[in-house]
Structures are given as structure tokens and as C-alpha cells.
Amino acid sequence: MPLTGRTYHIAGAGISGLTLALALARSGGKVVLLERSSAISEFGAGLQVSPNARKILNNLGLDEVLAARSLEPAGIDIYPYASRQPLVTLELGASMRAAFGASYSVMHRADLADAIYQACRQLPNIEILFNTGSWTVESHASGVTVNIDQTGKKTRTDDGFAFIGADGVHSRTRTEILGGPPGQYGGRVAWRTLVPFDAAAGAIALDKVSVLFGPNYHLVCYPLPHRQQVNLALFAQVAESQGEFGTRPQLPPASRPSPRIDILLAAAGDGWTPWPLYTVGTPTWHRGNIGILGDAAHAMVPFQAQGAAMGIEDAATLAPLLITEPSAEAAFKNYERLRQQRVARVARISATNGRIFHMRWPFSLARNLAIRLQGPRGHMRRLAWLYGHDAEAALPSATRQVGPG
Ligand SMILES: Cc1cc2nc3c(=O)[nH]c(=O)nc-3n(C[C@H](O)[C@H](O)[C@H](O)COP(=O)(O)OP(=O)(O)OC[C@H]3O[C@@H](n4cnc5c(N)ncnc54)[C@H](O)[C@@H]3O)c2cc1C
């Protein structure tokens, strides 16, 4: 692999930053990855990885390692509140693969991050600097100059072709360098936990994703058999004024019991981690040779399970542009043009899902009827534009030929 002679600085080694680093380095770029933490973060719990993202990860050589760490669920059981039977089981498994050319899988976020990180470590043209949350960057005619303060070390000054902030929802790159807005709290909290595999048996199918609707909340569960755990994420409305969120979700009083939800809540006990949900909306994804991607640019509510997928798609679009365009600014302009409409559309359906999932009676009756009428393949028809997207094919043809492969 011949090196291009260009150096790229990326702030943030989350899923988006790691994917971008790997894609750039596989195409011959030299990458310096700055990460605030002392190691790749273990935070989070489960992630659903849809075919649009999985295709990109497979093209980066990760198919085998991800297959060993993930489950390809047979479907998604949708349960209305207190219902004994699923309203519908949406098909995943072989149907998704056949329709969209890659699997729909579920895994632990840390397993995905580690798989990409280990692939990065194999490449000599990626340098990863941990304990590096403090840096300054300036854009100028020939690229960028980055001053890096690694905890306990002398300040280092680097010149590079581009600086990319993949530093998450509270991104310094967005707010301090590009002058963008802070993340907005939208009045929802995700409570996340992992329970032992056997503790969830009897409540949900252990080869599928389950979505359980409640009044003003919903619970998403999926098995992680290679870890012998089940991931639970409960999404509820919590006013900003409440302050501390506590160690378990406070659910609104319900008129009927839901034994299935009770079993899962009992299995989780006090082991929940609250995660307030912030979103980011900004049209400014770059200035000069400095840009942003992933949650830093467009954090969205997770009700279509696409936040990480959008960061992965951003990386697959931006990397070949940064390799081929004459300037980083030209690359960022093309990247904005290719990505912003699609990301906005995904953010909109995610927000709409949040409203639909939390409907109360009698509106929930209409929702349930609509879901039933769509049938087990309704999501595949309705979301073909999302799951069938091929980020590489969407690039201009001259750029595509050197895309990460
Ligand atoms: C409950 C929940 C469920 C979700 N489920 C799904 C799902 O099923 N599928 C899906 O696709 N998405 C899902 N998402 C969204 C997904 O988790 C995020 O969109 C994704 O992890 C964002 O990745 P990122 O790399 O852009 O940002 P982050 O993961 O936030 O990474 C940012 C990195 O930057 C580092 N950093 C921050 N500041 C600095 C700095 N100044 N200098 C250097 N480094 C810095 C941080 O330490 C971190 O490592 C879910 C989100 C939530 C909350």
C-alpha cells in the first residue's frame, strides 16, 4: 500500500473516529488519532448494526471478527403493552442478507470498537495517542497545524492535511472550533444494562430482538450469546428539571400489569446506567481544512438504531474524498453535499419513531393496527433506502476507484 504523503489528525477514537482512521490508513494516508481517554472506551452496551453499516465494516476486512462477536437475530418481536403474543415479528436474518447484501446483527459496542481498534493497530501508518483531550488546531492555506498536549508529555506540534473531530455529541471541535451549537437534551433518558442470559429466558425469545411498548416508555432487548448476556435499553421521558436520574428507571403508573416487563426489570435490579439523550443539529460540518463526523456532527435519538451506522457511513464517504480531493476543504464540501440530506432524513425518522413508540391509549391502538398491517416485511420495504444504501457506490466515480477496500 503506497502512502499518499498526507497526514490526517482525528480527535476521538469512538466508532466513527476509528472507522475513519482505518479507512484512511488502508488507502495510504498517515493518521494521528487523538483520544481523550486512557484506553478505547468500554462504555455503552448493545448496538444493532444494520446492513448499510455492516457492508462498510466488511469492506474494511472486519466481517469474520464481527461475525464471531455478534448475533444475527432471526427477527424483531414487537409487543404492545401487556400483550401475551408479539403483534408482529419483523424478519431479519437471511431475509435482510438477501435483500441488502450484508447481515443485520447485534453486538456489544465495546466488541465493535475493539475489533476496529485491533485492525487499526495492525497498520503502521496509524499512531494512536491516548490521554489527549487537549489540543488546538488552526486551518491555513496548506492544511492544518495541530498542537497536542498529551497528559504528562511535552507539547507536540504537527502539520497535517486535515483535522477531523469525531469527538462525540459534546464535541469541542464543533462548539469551540467551528462555532456550532451545544447538544440539546430532548427530555428522554436511556437506561442501559446487561442481564445474565438465563435471567431473561421465558420473558423474551433469545434468538431475536424484542421491542416492548409501554405507556410513555419502551424497552429494547437483545441477546449477546457470545457474552452470555442480554442487553436491555429502556427509554423513558424525564424532564430536565429532575436532576439526578437514580439507579433504576421510574416508570409511569400503569393500569394493567405486564409480567414480561416485570421479569426483565426484576432481572436488572438496580444495575441500570442512565444515559440522557442529546441531539445535535448544525449545518456547519467544516471550516477550512477542519471538519466533523459522527455524533459530533449529527447525534440523533437512537429510535432507529442508526447513530453509529451514520458515523460509519460518514467515514466511508469522507475517507476517499480526503484521499483524492486537491484540498481538505474541497473534500469536506463534497462530504457535506453527499451526507447531510440522508443523515437529516434518518434523524427525522428516529425522532418520529420515538413519538410512535411512546403513544398512549387510544392512539396506541391505531399504531398497533398500522404495524400489524405492514406485516413481517413492512420494515424492509419501507426502509430499503436506509438499509440498501451503499456509501461507496454513492461517491463520484473518480473517488470510488481509490475508496477503502
Ligand atoms: C441507548 C443508545 C442505544 C444506541 N443504539 C444504537 C444502535 O443500536 N445502532 C447504532 O448504530 N447506534 C446506536 N446508538 C448511537 C451510537 O451509540 C452513537 O451514535 C455512536 O456510538 C457515536 O459514535 P462516535 O464515535 O461518533 O462518538 P462517541 O462514541 O461519543 O466517541 C467520541 C470519542 O471522542 C472522545 N473525545 C471526546 N472529546 C475529545 C477530545 N476533546 N479530544 C479527544 N478525544 C475526545 C471520547 O472519549 C470518545 O472516545 C445508540 C445510542 C444510545 C445512547
CSV table of C-alpha atoms and ligand atoms in Angstrom, one decimal:
chain,number,residue,atom,x,y,z
A,1,MET,CA,0.0,0.0,0.0
A,2,PRO,CA,1.8,3.2,-1.1
A,3,LEU,CA,1.5,6.1,1.3
A,4,THR,CA,-0.2,9.3,-0.1
A,5,GLY,CA,2.1,11.7,1.8
A,6,ARG,CA,-0.9,13.2,3.5
A,7,THR,CA,-1.4,13.2,7.3
A,8,TYR,CA,-4.8,13.3,8.9
A,9,HIS,CA,-5.4,14.2,12.6
A,10,ILE,CA,-8.6,12.8,14.1
A,11,ALA,CA,-9.9,13.7,17.6
A,12,GLY,CA,-11.9,10.9,19.1
A,13,ALA,CA,-11.5,7.1,19.0
A,14,GLY,CA,-15.1,6.1,19.1
A,15,ILE,CA,-16.8,4.1,16.4
A,16,SER,CA,-16.7,7.0,13.9
A,17,GLY,CA,-13.1,8.1,14.5
A,18,LEU,CA,-11.8,4.5,14.5
A,19,THR,CA,-13.6,3.7,11.3
A,20,LEU,CA,-12.3,6.8,9.6
A,21,ALA,CA,-8.8,6.1,10.8
A,22,LEU,CA,-8.9,2.6,9.4
A,23,ALA,CA,-10.4,3.7,6.0
A,24,LEU,CA,-7.8,6.5,5.6
A,25,ALA,CA,-4.9,4.3,6.5
A,26,ARG,CA,-5.9,1.4,4.3
A,27,SER,CA,-5.9,3.9,1.4
A,28,GLY,CA,-2.4,5.0,2.2
A,29,GLY,CA,-3.0,8.0,4.5
A,30,LYS,CA,-1.0,8.6,7.6
A,31,VAL,CA,-3.3,9.0,10.6
A,32,VAL,CA,-2.7,10.5,14.1
A,33,LEU,CA,-5.7,9.6,16.3
A,34,LEU,CA,-6.1,11.7,19.5
A,35,GLU,CA,-8.2,10.1,22.2
A,36,ARG,CA,-9.1,11.9,25.5
A,37,SER,CA,-9.4,8.7,27.5
A,38,SER,CA,-6.6,6.4,28.6
A,39,ALA,CA,-8.0,3.4,26.5
A,40,ILE,CA,-10.7,2.6,24.0
A,41,SER,CA,-13.9,3.1,25.9
A,42,GLU,CA,-15.9,0.1,27.2
A,43,PHE,CA,-18.9,2.4,27.8
A,44,GLY,CA,-22.3,1.6,26.4
A,45,ALA,CA,-24.0,-1.7,26.0
A,46,GLY,CA,-25.5,-3.3,22.9
A,47,LEU,CA,-25.6,-1.9,19.3
A,48,GLN,CA,-27.7,-3.0,16.4
A,49,VAL,CA,-25.5,-2.9,13.2
A,50,SER,CA,-27.7,-2.7,10.1
A,51,PRO,CA,-26.6,-3.9,6.6
A,52,ASN,CA,-25.8,-0.3,5.4
A,53,ALA,CA,-23.1,-0.1,8.1
A,54,ARG,CA,-22.1,-3.8,8.1
A,55,LYS,CA,-21.3,-3.7,4.4
A,56,ILE,CA,-18.7,-0.9,5.1
A,57,LEU,CA,-17.2,-2.8,8.0
A,58,ASN,CA,-17.0,-5.9,5.9
A,59,ASN,CA,-15.2,-4.0,3.1
A,60,LEU,CA,-12.7,-2.9,5.8
A,61,GLY,CA,-11.9,-6.6,6.4
A,62,LEU,CA,-13.9,-7.0,9.6
A,63,ASP,CA,-16.6,-9.5,8.6
A,64,GLU,CA,-15.0,-12.5,10.2
A,65,VAL,CA,-14.1,-10.9,13.5
A,66,LEU,CA,-17.6,-9.3,13.8
A,67,ALA,CA,-19.4,-12.5,13.0
A,68,ALA,CA,-17.6,-14.2,15.9
A,69,ARG,CA,-18.7,-11.4,18.3
A,70,SER,CA,-22.3,-10.8,17.2
A,71,LEU,CA,-25.6,-12.4,16.7
A,72,GLU,CA,-27.7,-12.3,13.5
A,73,PRO,CA,-31.2,-12.2,15.1
A,74,ALA,CA,-34.0,-14.1,13.3
A,75,GLY,CA,-36.3,-11.2,13.7
A,76,ILE,CA,-37.8,-8.4,15.9
A,77,ASP,CA,-40.7,-9.3,18.1
A,78,ILE,CA,-42.9,-6.2,18.7
A,79,TYR,CA,-45.0,-6.4,21.9
A,80,PRO,CA,-47.8,-3.9,22.7
A,81,TYR,CA,-48.0,-3.2,26.4
A,82,ALA,CA,-49.0,-6.2,28.5
A,83,SER,CA,-49.6,-8.3,25.3
A,84,ARG,CA,-49.0,-12.1,25.6
A,85,GLN,CA,-48.0,-12.5,22.0
A,86,PRO,CA,-46.0,-10.3,19.7
A,87,LEU,CA,-48.1,-8.1,17.4
A,88,VAL,CA,-45.7,-9.0,14.6
A,89,THR,CA,-42.3,-10.5,14.2
A,90,LEU,CA,-40.3,-8.4,11.7
A,91,GLU,CA,-38.0,-10.6,9.6
A,92,LEU,CA,-34.2,-10.1,9.9
A,93,GLY,CA,-31.7,-13.0,9.4
A,94,ALA,CA,-31.4,-14.4,5.9
A,95,SER,CA,-34.1,-12.1,4.5
A,96,MET,CA,-32.0,-9.0,5.4
A,97,ARG,CA,-28.9,-10.5,3.9
A,98,ALA,CA,-30.7,-11.5,0.7
A,99,ALA,CA,-32.3,-8.0,0.4
A,100,PHE,CA,-29.4,-5.8,1.3
A,101,GLY,CA,-26.2,-7.8,0.8
A,102,ALA,CA,-25.0,-7.8,4.4
A,103,SER,CA,-26.2,-9.0,7.8
A,104,TYR,CA,-28.3,-7.2,10.4
A,105,SER,CA,-26.5,-8.0,13.6
A,106,VAL,CA,-26.4,-7.1,17.3
A,107,MET,CA,-23.3,-6.9,19.4
A,108,HIS,CA,-21.7,-5.1,22.4
A,109,ARG,CA,-20.5,-1.7,21.5
A,110,ALA,CA,-17.1,-2.4,23.1
A,111,ASP,CA,-16.7,-5.5,20.9
A,112,LEU,CA,-17.3,-3.5,17.8
A,113,ALA,CA,-14.9,-0.7,19.0
A,114,ASP,CA,-12.2,-3.2,19.9
A,115,ALA,CA,-12.5,-5.0,16.5
A,116,ILE,CA,-11.9,-1.7,14.6
A,117,TYR,CA,-9.2,-0.7,17.1
A,118,GLN,CA,-7.3,-4.0,16.7
A,119,ALA,CA,-7.4,-3.6,12.9
A,120,CYS,CA,-6.0,-0.1,13.3
A,121,ARG,CA,-3.2,-1.4,15.5
A,122,GLN,CA,-2.1,-3.7,12.6
A,123,LEU,CA,-1.3,-0.7,10.4
A,124,PRO,CA,2.0,1.1,10.9
A,125,ASN,CA,0.6,4.3,9.4
A,126,ILE,CA,-1.9,4.9,12.3
A,127,GLU,CA,-0.5,6.5,15.5
A,128,ILE,CA,-2.9,6.5,18.5
A,129,LEU,CA,-2.3,9.0,21.3
A,130,PHE,CA,-4.3,8.3,24.4
A,131,ASN,CA,-4.8,10.8,27.3
A,132,THR,CA,-5.0,13.5,24.6
A,133,GLY,CA,-8.2,15.6,25.1
A,134,SER,CA,-6.3,18.9,25.0
A,135,TRP,CA,-5.2,20.2,21.6
A,136,THR,CA,-5.5,23.3,19.5
A,137,VAL,CA,-5.8,23.3,15.7
A,138,GLU,CA,-5.5,26.0,13.0
A,139,SER,CA,-6.5,25.8,9.4
A,140,HIS,CA,-4.4,27.6,6.8
A,141,ALA,CA,-3.8,27.5,3.1
A,142,SER,CA,-1.7,24.4,3.0
A,143,GLY,CA,-3.5,22.3,5.6
A,144,VAL,CA,-3.7,22.4,9.4
A,145,THR,CA,-1.3,22.9,12.4
A,146,VAL,CA,-2.1,20.9,15.5
A,147,ASN,CA,-0.7,21.5,19.0
A,148,ILE,CA,-1.1,18.3,21.0
A,149,ASP,CA,-0.9,18.2,24.8
A,150,GLN,CA,-0.7,14.6,25.9
A,151,THR,CA,-1.0,14.3,29.7
A,152,GLY,CA,2.5,14.3,31.2
A,153,LYS,CA,4.3,14.9,28.0
A,154,LYS,CA,5.8,18.0,26.2
A,155,THR,CA,3.5,19.8,23.8
A,156,ARG,CA,4.0,18.5,20.3
A,157,THR,CA,3.3,20.5,17.1
A,158,ASP,CA,2.3,18.7,13.9
A,159,ASP,CA,1.4,19.8,10.4
A,160,GLY,CA,-1.3,17.9,8.6
A,161,PHE,CA,-3.6,17.9,5.6
A,162,ALA,CA,-6.9,17.9,7.6
A,163,PHE,CA,-8.2,17.7,11.1
A,164,ILE,CA,-11.4,15.8,11.8
A,165,GLY,CA,-13.4,16.0,15.0
A,166,ALA,CA,-15.0,12.6,15.8
A,167,ASP,CA,-15.3,13.7,19.4
A,168,GLY,CA,-18.9,12.8,20.1
A,169,VAL,CA,-22.1,14.7,21.0
A,170,HIS,CA,-20.4,17.2,23.2
A,171,SER,CA,-17.6,17.8,20.6
A,172,ARG,CA,-15.1,20.5,21.2
A,173,THR,CA,-14.3,20.6,17.5
A,174,ARG,CA,-18.0,21.6,16.8
A,175,THR,CA,-18.5,24.0,19.6
A,176,GLU,CA,-15.1,25.7,20.0
A,177,ILE,CA,-13.5,25.4,16.6
A,178,LEU,CA,-16.5,25.6,14.2
A,179,GLY,CA,-18.6,27.8,16.5
A,180,GLY,CA,-21.5,25.3,16.4
A,181,PRO,CA,-24.3,24.7,19.0
A,182,PRO,CA,-24.1,22.6,22.1
A,183,GLY,CA,-26.0,19.3,22.2
A,184,GLN,CA,-29.7,19.6,23.1
A,185,TYR,CA,-31.3,17.4,25.8
A,186,GLY,CA,-34.6,16.2,24.4
A,187,GLY,CA,-36.3,15.1,27.6
A,188,ARG,CA,-35.6,11.3,27.2
A,189,VAL,CA,-33.2,9.1,29.1
A,190,ALA,CA,-31.9,5.7,28.0
A,191,TRP,CA,-31.4,3.3,31.0
A,192,ARG,CA,-29.0,0.6,29.9
A,193,THR,CA,-28.0,-2.7,31.5
A,194,LEU,CA,-26.9,-6.2,30.8
A,195,VAL,CA,-28.5,-9.2,32.5
A,196,PRO,CA,-27.4,-12.8,32.5
A,197,PHE,CA,-28.7,-14.8,29.6
A,198,ASP,CA,-30.8,-17.2,31.6
A,199,ALA,CA,-32.5,-14.4,33.6
A,200,ALA,CA,-34.3,-13.2,30.5
A,201,ALA,CA,-35.4,-16.7,29.3
A,202,GLY,CA,-39.1,-17.1,29.5
A,203,ALA,CA,-39.7,-13.3,29.0
A,204,ILE,CA,-38.3,-12.9,25.5
A,205,ALA,CA,-37.0,-15.1,22.7
A,206,LEU,CA,-33.3,-15.5,23.0
A,207,ASP,CA,-32.6,-15.5,19.2
A,208,LYS,CA,-34.4,-12.3,18.4
A,209,VAL,CA,-34.6,-8.6,19.2
A,210,SER,CA,-37.7,-7.7,21.3
A,211,VAL,CA,-39.3,-4.3,21.5
A,212,LEU,CA,-41.8,-3.9,24.3
A,213,PHE,CA,-44.0,-0.8,24.2
A,214,GLY,CA,-45.2,0.8,27.4
A,215,PRO,CA,-47.1,4.0,28.1
A,216,ASN,CA,-44.6,6.8,27.6
A,217,TYR,CA,-41.6,4.3,27.5
A,218,HIS,CA,-40.3,1.4,25.6
A,219,LEU,CA,-37.8,-1.4,26.2
A,220,VAL,CA,-35.5,-2.9,23.6
A,221,CYS,CA,-33.8,-6.2,24.4
A,222,TYR,CA,-31.4,-8.4,22.5
A,223,PRO,CA,-29.3,-11.4,23.3
A,224,LEU,CA,-25.5,-11.3,23.2
A,225,PRO,CA,-24.9,-15.1,23.3
A,226,HIS,CA,-21.1,-14.9,22.9
A,227,ARG,CA,-21.1,-12.9,26.3
A,228,GLN,CA,-23.9,-15.0,27.8
A,229,GLN,CA,-25.8,-11.7,28.4
A,230,VAL,CA,-28.9,-9.9,27.3
A,231,ASN,CA,-28.8,-6.2,26.5
A,232,LEU,CA,-31.7,-4.1,27.9
A,233,ALA,CA,-32.3,-0.5,26.9
A,234,LEU,CA,-35.3,1.2,28.4
A,235,PHE,CA,-36.2,4.6,27.0
A,236,ALA,CA,-38.4,6.9,29.2
A,237,GLN,CA,-39.3,10.6,29.3
A,238,VAL,CA,-37.6,12.6,32.1
A,239,ALA,CA,-37.9,16.3,32.5
A,240,GLU,CA,-34.6,18.2,32.6
A,241,SER,CA,-35.6,19.7,36.0
A,242,GLN,CA,-35.5,16.3,37.6
A,243,GLY,CA,-31.7,16.4,38.3
A,244,GLU,CA,-30.3,13.1,39.3
A,245,PHE,CA,-31.7,10.2,37.4
A,246,GLY,CA,-31.1,7.5,40.0
A,247,THR,CA,-30.1,3.8,39.5
A,248,ARG,CA,-33.3,2.5,38.0
A,249,PRO,CA,-36.0,3.8,35.7
A,250,GLN,CA,-39.0,5.5,37.3
A,251,LEU,CA,-41.9,4.2,35.1
A,252,PRO,CA,-45.2,6.0,34.9
A,253,PRO,CA,-48.0,4.1,36.8
A,254,ALA,CA,-49.8,1.6,34.5
A,255,SER,CA,-53.4,0.5,34.6
A,256,ARG,CA,-52.5,-3.2,33.9
A,257,PRO,CA,-49.5,-5.4,34.8
A,258,SER,CA,-47.0,-6.5,32.2
A,259,PRO,CA,-45.4,-9.8,33.5
A,260,ARG,CA,-42.9,-9.8,30.7
A,261,ILE,CA,-41.6,-6.3,31.6
A,262,ASP,CA,-41.7,-7.2,35.3
A,263,ILE,CA,-39.4,-10.2,34.8
A,264,LEU,CA,-36.9,-8.2,32.9
A,265,LEU,CA,-36.9,-5.3,35.4
A,266,ALA,CA,-36.5,-7.8,38.3
A,267,ALA,CA,-33.5,-9.4,36.4
A,268,ALA,CA,-31.9,-5.9,36.1
A,269,GLY,CA,-32.5,-4.8,39.7
A,270,ASP,CA,-30.5,-1.6,40.4
A,271,GLY,CA,-27.9,-2.3,37.8
A,272,TRP,CA,-29.0,0.4,35.3
A,273,THR,CA,-26.9,3.2,33.9
A,274,PRO,CA,-28.9,6.3,32.9
A,275,TRP,CA,-27.9,7.9,29.7
A,276,PRO,CA,-29.6,11.3,28.9
A,277,LEU,CA,-30.2,11.6,25.2
A,278,TYR,CA,-28.8,14.7,23.4
A,279,THR,CA,-29.2,15.6,19.8
A,280,VAL,CA,-27.1,17.8,17.5
A,281,GLY,CA,-28.4,19.8,14.6
A,282,THR,CA,-25.9,22.0,12.7
A,283,PRO,CA,-25.5,22.8,9.0
A,284,THR,CA,-21.8,23.6,9.5
A,285,TRP,CA,-19.7,20.4,9.3
A,286,HIS,CA,-16.5,22.1,8.3
A,287,ARG,CA,-14.5,25.3,8.2
A,288,GLY,CA,-11.4,25.4,6.0
A,289,ASN,CA,-9.5,22.1,6.5
A,290,ILE,CA,-11.3,21.2,9.7
A,291,GLY,CA,-14.4,19.0,9.8
A,292,ILE,CA,-16.6,16.9,12.0
A,293,LEU,CA,-18.3,13.5,11.6
A,294,GLY,CA,-20.4,11.0,13.6
A,295,ASP,CA,-22.2,12.2,16.7
A,296,ALA,CA,-20.1,15.3,16.7
A,297,ALA,CA,-21.9,16.4,13.6
A,298,HIS,CA,-25.4,14.9,13.9
A,299,ALA,CA,-26.1,13.0,17.2
A,300,MET,CA,-29.7,11.7,16.9
A,301,VAL,CA,-32.1,9.9,19.2
A,302,PRO,CA,-31.5,6.1,18.9
A,303,PHE,CA,-35.0,5.0,18.0
A,304,GLN,CA,-34.0,3.8,14.5
A,305,ALA,CA,-30.7,2.3,15.9
A,306,GLN,CA,-28.7,4.3,13.3
A,307,GLY,CA,-26.3,6.7,15.2
A,308,ALA,CA,-23.2,4.6,14.9
A,309,ALA,CA,-24.3,3.4,11.4
A,310,MET,CA,-24.3,7.1,10.3
A,311,GLY,CA,-20.9,7.7,11.7
A,312,ILE,CA,-19.6,4.6,9.9
A,313,GLU,CA,-21.2,5.8,6.6
A,314,ASP,CA,-19.7,9.3,7.1
A,315,ALA,CA,-16.3,7.7,7.4
A,316,ALA,CA,-16.8,5.6,4.2
A,317,THR,CA,-17.7,8.8,2.3
A,318,LEU,CA,-15.2,11.1,3.8
A,319,ALA,CA,-12.1,8.9,3.7
A,320,PRO,CA,-11.9,8.5,-0.1
A,321,LEU,CA,-12.6,12.2,-0.6
A,322,LEU,CA,-9.8,13.2,1.8
A,323,ILE,CA,-7.5,10.9,-0.1
A,324,THR,CA,-8.4,12.2,-3.6
A,325,GLU,CA,-9.6,15.8,-3.5
A,326,PRO,CA,-6.9,18.5,-4.0
A,327,SER,CA,-7.7,20.1,-0.7
A,328,ALA,CA,-9.3,19.0,2.6
A,329,GLU,CA,-11.8,21.9,2.2
A,330,ALA,CA,-13.0,20.5,-1.2
A,331,ALA,CA,-13.3,17.1,0.4
A,332,PHE,CA,-15.4,18.4,3.3
A,333,LYS,CA,-17.7,20.3,0.9
A,334,ASN,CA,-18.4,17.2,-1.1
A,335,TYR,CA,-18.9,15.2,2.0
A,336,GLU,CA,-21.5,17.6,3.3
A,337,ARG,CA,-23.2,17.5,-0.1
A,338,LEU,CA,-23.3,13.7,-0.1
A,339,ARG,CA,-24.2,13.2,3.6
A,340,GLN,CA,-26.4,15.9,5.0
A,341,GLN,CA,-29.8,15.1,3.4
A,342,ARG,CA,-29.5,11.4,4.2
A,343,VAL,CA,-28.5,12.0,7.8
A,344,ALA,CA,-31.3,14.5,8.3
A,345,ARG,CA,-33.8,12.0,7.0
A,346,VAL,CA,-32.5,9.3,9.3
A,347,ALA,CA,-32.7,11.7,12.3
A,348,ARG,CA,-36.3,12.6,11.4
A,349,ILE,CA,-37.5,9.0,11.3
A,350,SER,CA,-35.6,8.3,14.5
A,351,ALA,CA,-37.5,11.2,16.2
A,352,THR,CA,-40.8,10.1,14.7
A,353,ASN,CA,-40.3,6.6,16.0
A,354,GLY,CA,-39.8,8.0,19.5
A,355,ARG,CA,-43.2,9.6,19.4
A,356,ILE,CA,-44.9,6.5,17.9
A,357,PHE,CA,-43.2,4.0,20.3
A,358,HIS,CA,-44.4,6.1,23.4
A,359,MET,CA,-48.1,6.5,22.3
A,360,ARG,CA,-50.7,6.1,25.0
A,361,TRP,CA,-54.2,4.6,24.6
A,362,PRO,CA,-56.2,5.1,22.4
A,363,PHE,CA,-53.6,6.3,19.9
A,364,SER,CA,-51.6,3.1,20.6
A,365,LEU,CA,-54.5,1.1,19.1
A,366,ALA,CA,-54.0,2.9,15.7
A,367,ARG,CA,-50.3,2.4,16.0
A,368,ASN,CA,-50.6,-1.3,16.6
A,369,LEU,CA,-53.0,-1.7,13.7
A,370,ALA,CA,-50.7,0.1,11.4
A,371,ILE,CA,-47.7,-2.1,12.5
A,372,ARG,CA,-49.8,-5.3,12.0
A,373,LEU,CA,-51.0,-4.2,8.6
A,374,GLN,CA,-47.4,-3.6,7.4
A,375,GLY,CA,-46.6,-7.2,8.2
A,376,PRO,CA,-43.3,-9.0,8.8
A,377,ARG,CA,-41.6,-7.5,5.8
A,378,GLY,CA,-43.0,-4.0,6.1
A,379,HIS,CA,-39.8,-2.6,7.5
A,380,MET,CA,-37.8,-4.0,4.7
A,381,ARG,CA,-40.0,-2.3,2.1
A,382,ARG,CA,-40.3,1.0,4.0
A,383,LEU,CA,-36.6,1.2,4.9
A,384,ALA,CA,-35.0,-0.2,1.7
A,385,TRP,CA,-33.5,3.3,1.1
A,386,LEU,CA,-31.8,3.1,4.5
A,387,TYR,CA,-30.6,-0.5,4.7
A,388,GLY,CA,-29.8,-0.8,1.0
A,389,HIS,CA,-27.6,2.3,0.9
A,390,ASP,CA,-24.1,1.7,-0.5
A,391,ALA,CA,-21.9,4.6,0.7
A,392,GLU,CA,-19.1,3.7,-1.7
A,393,ALA,CA,-21.4,3.5,-4.7
A,394,ALA,CA,-22.8,6.9,-3.9
A,395,LEU,CA,-19.3,8.5,-4.4
A,396,PRO,CA,-18.3,10.3,-7.6
A,397,SER,CA,-16.7,7.6,-9.9
A,398,ALA,CA,-13.1,9.0,-9.8
A,399,THR,CA,-13.2,9.0,-6.0
A,400,ARG,CA,-14.7,5.5,-5.8
A,401,GLN,CA,-11.8,3.9,-7.6
A,402,VAL,CA,-9.5,4.6,-4.7
A,403,GLY,CA,-12.1,4.1,-1.9
A,404,PRO,CA,-11.0,2.0,1.0
A,405,GLY,CA,-11.2,-1.6,0.0
B,1,LIG,C1,-29.1,3.9,24.3
B,1,LIG,C2,-28.4,4.0,23.0
B,1,LIG,C3,-28.6,3.0,22.1
B,1,LIG,C4,-28.0,3.1,20.8
B,1,LIG,N1,-28.2,2.1,19.9
B,1,LIG,C5,-27.6,2.2,18.7
B,1,LIG,C6,-27.8,1.1,17.7
B,1,LIG,O1,-28.4,0.1,18.0
B,1,LIG,N2,-27.2,1.3,16.5
B,1,LIG,C7,-26.5,2.4,16.1
B,1,LIG,O2,-26.0,2.5,15.0
B,1,LIG,N3,-26.3,3.4,17.0
B,1,LIG,C8,-26.9,3.3,18.3
B,1,LIG,N4,-26.7,4.3,19.2
B,1,LIG,C9,-25.9,5.5,18.8
B,1,LIG,C10,-24.4,5.3,18.9
B,1,LIG,O3,-24.1,4.7,20.2
B,1,LIG,C11,-23.6,6.6,18.7
B,1,LIG,O4,-24.2,7.3,17.6
B,1,LIG,C12,-22.2,6.3,18.4
B,1,LIG,O5,-21.6,5.5,19.4
B,1,LIG,C13,-21.4,7.6,18.2
B,1,LIG,O6,-20.1,7.3,17.9
B,1,LIG,P1,-19.0,8.5,17.7
B,1,LIG,O7,-17.7,7.8,17.5
B,1,LIG,O8,-19.5,9.4,16.7
B,1,LIG,O9,-19.0,9.2,19.1
B,1,LIG,P2,-18.6,8.7,20.6
B,1,LIG,O10,-18.9,7.2,20.7
B,1,LIG,O11,-19.1,9.6,21.6
B,1,LIG,O12,-17.0,8.8,20.6
B,1,LIG,C14,-16.3,10.0,20.8
B,1,LIG,C15,-14.9,9.8,21.2
B,1,LIG,O13,-14.2,11.0,21.3
B,1,LIG,C16,-13.5,11.1,22.5
B,1,LIG,N5,-13.3,12.5,22.8
B,1,LIG,C17,-14.3,13.4,23.3
B,1,LIG,N6,-13.7,14.6,23.4
B,1,LIG,C18,-12.5,14.5,23.0
B,1,LIG,C19,-11.4,15.5,22.8
B,1,LIG,N7,-11.5,16.7,23.2
B,1,LIG,N8,-10.2,15.0,22.3
B,1,LIG,C20,-10.0,13.7,22.0
B,1,LIG,N9,-11.0,12.8,22.1
B,1,LIG,C21,-12.2,13.2,22.6
B,1,LIG,C22,-14.3,10.3,23.5
B,1,LIG,O14,-13.6,9.9,24.6
B,1,LIG,C23,-14.8,9.2,22.6
B,1,LIG,O15,-13.9,8.1,22.6
B,1,LIG,C24,-27.2,4.3,20.5
B,1,LIG,C25,-27.1,5.3,21.4
B,1,LIG,C26,-27.6,5.2,22.7
B,1,LIG,C27,-27.4,6.3,23.6
